[in-house]
């Protein structure tokens, strides 16, 4: 390993001088995958509604779109309404966000109105609204930029994130579902200026993780970008198996990335220097070195290195459009899944999700139309 306070990280073993720490699984039972059956027909009774939370007022929505991806902590959304609904979207107090509740085929989202646009032309008048999920209240411009630090005491990464979601020790009303690496950050190693959500995203990124806001509650999920390395997917259990018969449309983008097999990850004052190498490889194709002040422990270095080495080689981003089926429900970002055609299966991680709903108006006898489109990262 490199000289100094350095560690050599292999994917199952951490070597530092003569000390060996073995990384193993927690032994918890793995849930059986959800199997969407292969059928000639899939019958779904679609529904979509939009209402104001403060007074439970139903809004006459005609079109709705909600989306997110692994590169954004926010849900983004837009909706179409008749112009007469404009008065129903006035904030309760100046500068206060109007919170809406969208329910599509039983799945719920809480949404913040940040954009309102009126449109009139001969014989028609409409309203276009949109914004982000309620995590917008933790972000610019709703929440001001503030300073975050741990000058007085050492804290774990999860404690730093929880502290960012409070003011003077009083919680802001948001919970954390921390599923990524957690490690000790020495006193003074964390100094950041930004909104609370900015701070949580920054902490998560140090260990190769990302943040997803829960769709219908005030909760943030912190997830490892690769919970299982792509070359180990074949031995993992997918959460969902989706057959080609349940897919309305498929598209594939082919991507070729450099086949790195080693990367150096370094902290700064009080940090560690780690060599993260894919086990069994020659370690002869190094990615650009990463320097991050929060790399203060081998667990953080390993998570950050895994993010780099897992996102390499030949990949395909598969776009799958399907309904929100009773068997699968909404397929969320971070889901390890199989897409199957006969005996052939492609395994990948869901990286993006978009849900759309079209609601007929007036005397129209057309049904409500609901679709979800997922982007799945596959390898090989």
XYZ file of C-alpha atoms in Angstrom, residues 131-298:
168
model
C -42.483 22.411 -8.753
C -40.746 19.882 -6.572
C -41.757 17.498 -3.829
C -42.103 18.800 -0.283
C -38.326 18.450 0.178
C -38.347 21.863 -1.524
C -38.908 23.285 1.958
C -35.345 22.153 2.822
C -33.844 23.746 -0.266
C -33.091 27.044 -1.934
C -34.927 29.410 -2.298
C -37.386 28.384 0.429
C -34.735 27.626 3.051
C -31.858 30.074 3.483
C -28.199 29.102 3.222
C -26.767 28.349 6.687
C -23.475 27.059 8.085
C -23.000 23.461 9.226
C -19.987 22.116 11.137
C -18.809 19.768 13.880
C -16.181 22.064 15.367
C -16.994 21.125 18.971
C -17.161 17.325 18.779
C -16.666 14.238 16.634
C -19.875 12.886 15.102
C -20.833 10.068 12.791
C -21.904 10.902 9.243
C -25.483 10.005 10.111
C -25.379 12.306 13.145
C -24.029 15.127 10.972
C -26.947 14.661 8.580
C -29.478 14.587 11.425
C -27.911 17.743 12.866
C -28.285 19.453 9.477
C -32.006 18.650 9.648
C -32.408 20.650 12.838
C -31.984 24.237 13.986
C -30.495 24.929 17.423
C -31.102 21.296 18.287
C -34.796 21.391 17.318
C -35.661 18.925 14.498
C -37.174 20.389 11.335
C -39.681 17.532 11.149
C -37.754 15.334 8.722
C -36.552 11.785 9.413
C -33.554 9.920 7.963
C -33.523 6.388 6.574
C -29.746 5.838 6.452
C -28.838 2.731 4.427
C -25.306 3.727 3.375
C -21.927 3.514 5.128
C -21.685 5.354 8.426
C -18.368 6.455 9.904
C -16.841 8.736 12.496
C -15.913 12.268 11.416
C -13.368 13.895 13.789
C -14.136 17.280 15.325
C -13.491 20.106 12.890
C -13.442 17.965 9.740
C -16.962 19.027 8.661
C -17.575 22.616 7.576
C -20.249 23.376 5.000
C -22.416 26.277 3.883
C -25.764 25.509 2.263
C -29.342 24.439 2.878
C -30.172 21.405 5.037
C -30.764 19.202 1.999
C -27.496 20.389 0.427
C -25.688 19.275 3.594
C -27.251 15.797 3.632
C -26.465 15.294 -0.072
C -22.864 16.392 0.490
C -22.346 13.994 3.411
C -23.887 11.072 1.523
C -21.772 11.735 -1.575
C -18.554 11.450 0.450
C -19.183 7.706 0.828
C -20.552 7.096 -2.672
C -24.213 7.397 -1.676
C -27.148 9.499 -2.876
C -30.302 10.958 -1.364
C -33.898 10.285 -2.325
C -36.845 12.112 -0.766
C -39.702 9.816 0.198
C -42.661 10.409 -2.141
C -45.374 10.910 0.455
C -43.732 11.770 3.773
C -41.088 14.023 5.290
C -38.284 11.500 5.145
C -34.959 11.280 3.311
C -33.443 7.972 2.221
C -29.639 7.780 1.964
C -28.739 4.902 -0.354
C -25.441 3.452 -1.626
C -25.220 4.071 -5.354
C -24.278 0.419 -5.793
C -25.603 -1.724 -2.905
C -24.187 -4.728 -4.794
C -21.284 -4.520 -7.256
C -22.458 -5.161 -10.851
C -20.174 -8.181 -11.206
C -21.964 -9.705 -8.193
C -25.494 -9.068 -9.468
C -25.788 -12.612 -10.788
C -25.656 -13.972 -7.221
C -27.978 -11.305 -5.770
C -31.748 -11.579 -5.404
C -33.681 -8.986 -7.414
C -36.547 -7.151 -5.763
C -38.705 -7.370 -8.890
C -39.029 -9.495 -12.023
C -40.824 -7.706 -14.878
C -41.617 -9.729 -18.026
C -41.523 -8.258 -21.531
C -45.264 -8.961 -21.845
C -45.927 -6.285 -19.196
C -43.806 -3.677 -21.004
C -45.519 -1.308 -23.431
C -42.351 0.165 -24.927
C -38.617 -0.455 -24.545
C -35.589 1.570 -25.620
C -31.879 1.086 -24.961
C -28.949 3.519 -24.915
C -25.480 1.954 -25.101
C -22.707 3.545 -23.034
C -19.019 2.615 -22.862
C -17.020 3.777 -19.857
C -13.352 3.280 -19.036
C -12.685 -0.087 -17.374
C -10.960 1.193 -14.234
C -10.005 -1.396 -11.626
C -8.307 0.746 -8.959
C -8.717 4.212 -7.484
C -6.980 6.173 -4.708
C -9.302 7.942 -2.271
C -7.854 10.464 0.158
C -9.056 12.587 3.015
C -7.399 15.777 4.166
C -6.390 16.788 7.692
C -7.298 13.859 9.935
C -8.314 11.769 6.944
C -7.112 8.461 5.480
C -5.524 7.508 2.189
C -7.025 4.380 0.639
C -6.254 2.265 -2.392
C -9.532 0.691 -3.509
C -8.997 -2.143 -5.972
C -11.343 -4.591 -7.582
C -10.494 -7.969 -6.053
C -8.905 -10.381 -8.521
C -7.865 -7.627 -10.929
C -4.348 -6.447 -11.705
C -5.105 -2.985 -10.335
C -3.362 -1.486 -13.346
C -6.058 0.903 -14.652
C -6.351 3.739 -12.165
C -9.211 6.236 -12.102
C -8.512 9.838 -11.178
C -7.658 10.247 -7.510
C -10.458 11.495 -5.239
C -9.752 13.973 -2.437
C -12.546 14.690 0.031
C -12.274 16.182 3.517
C -14.931 13.759 4.810
C -12.892 10.656 3.943
C -11.852 10.125 7.557
C -12.447 6.377 7.836
C -11.929 3.261 5.728
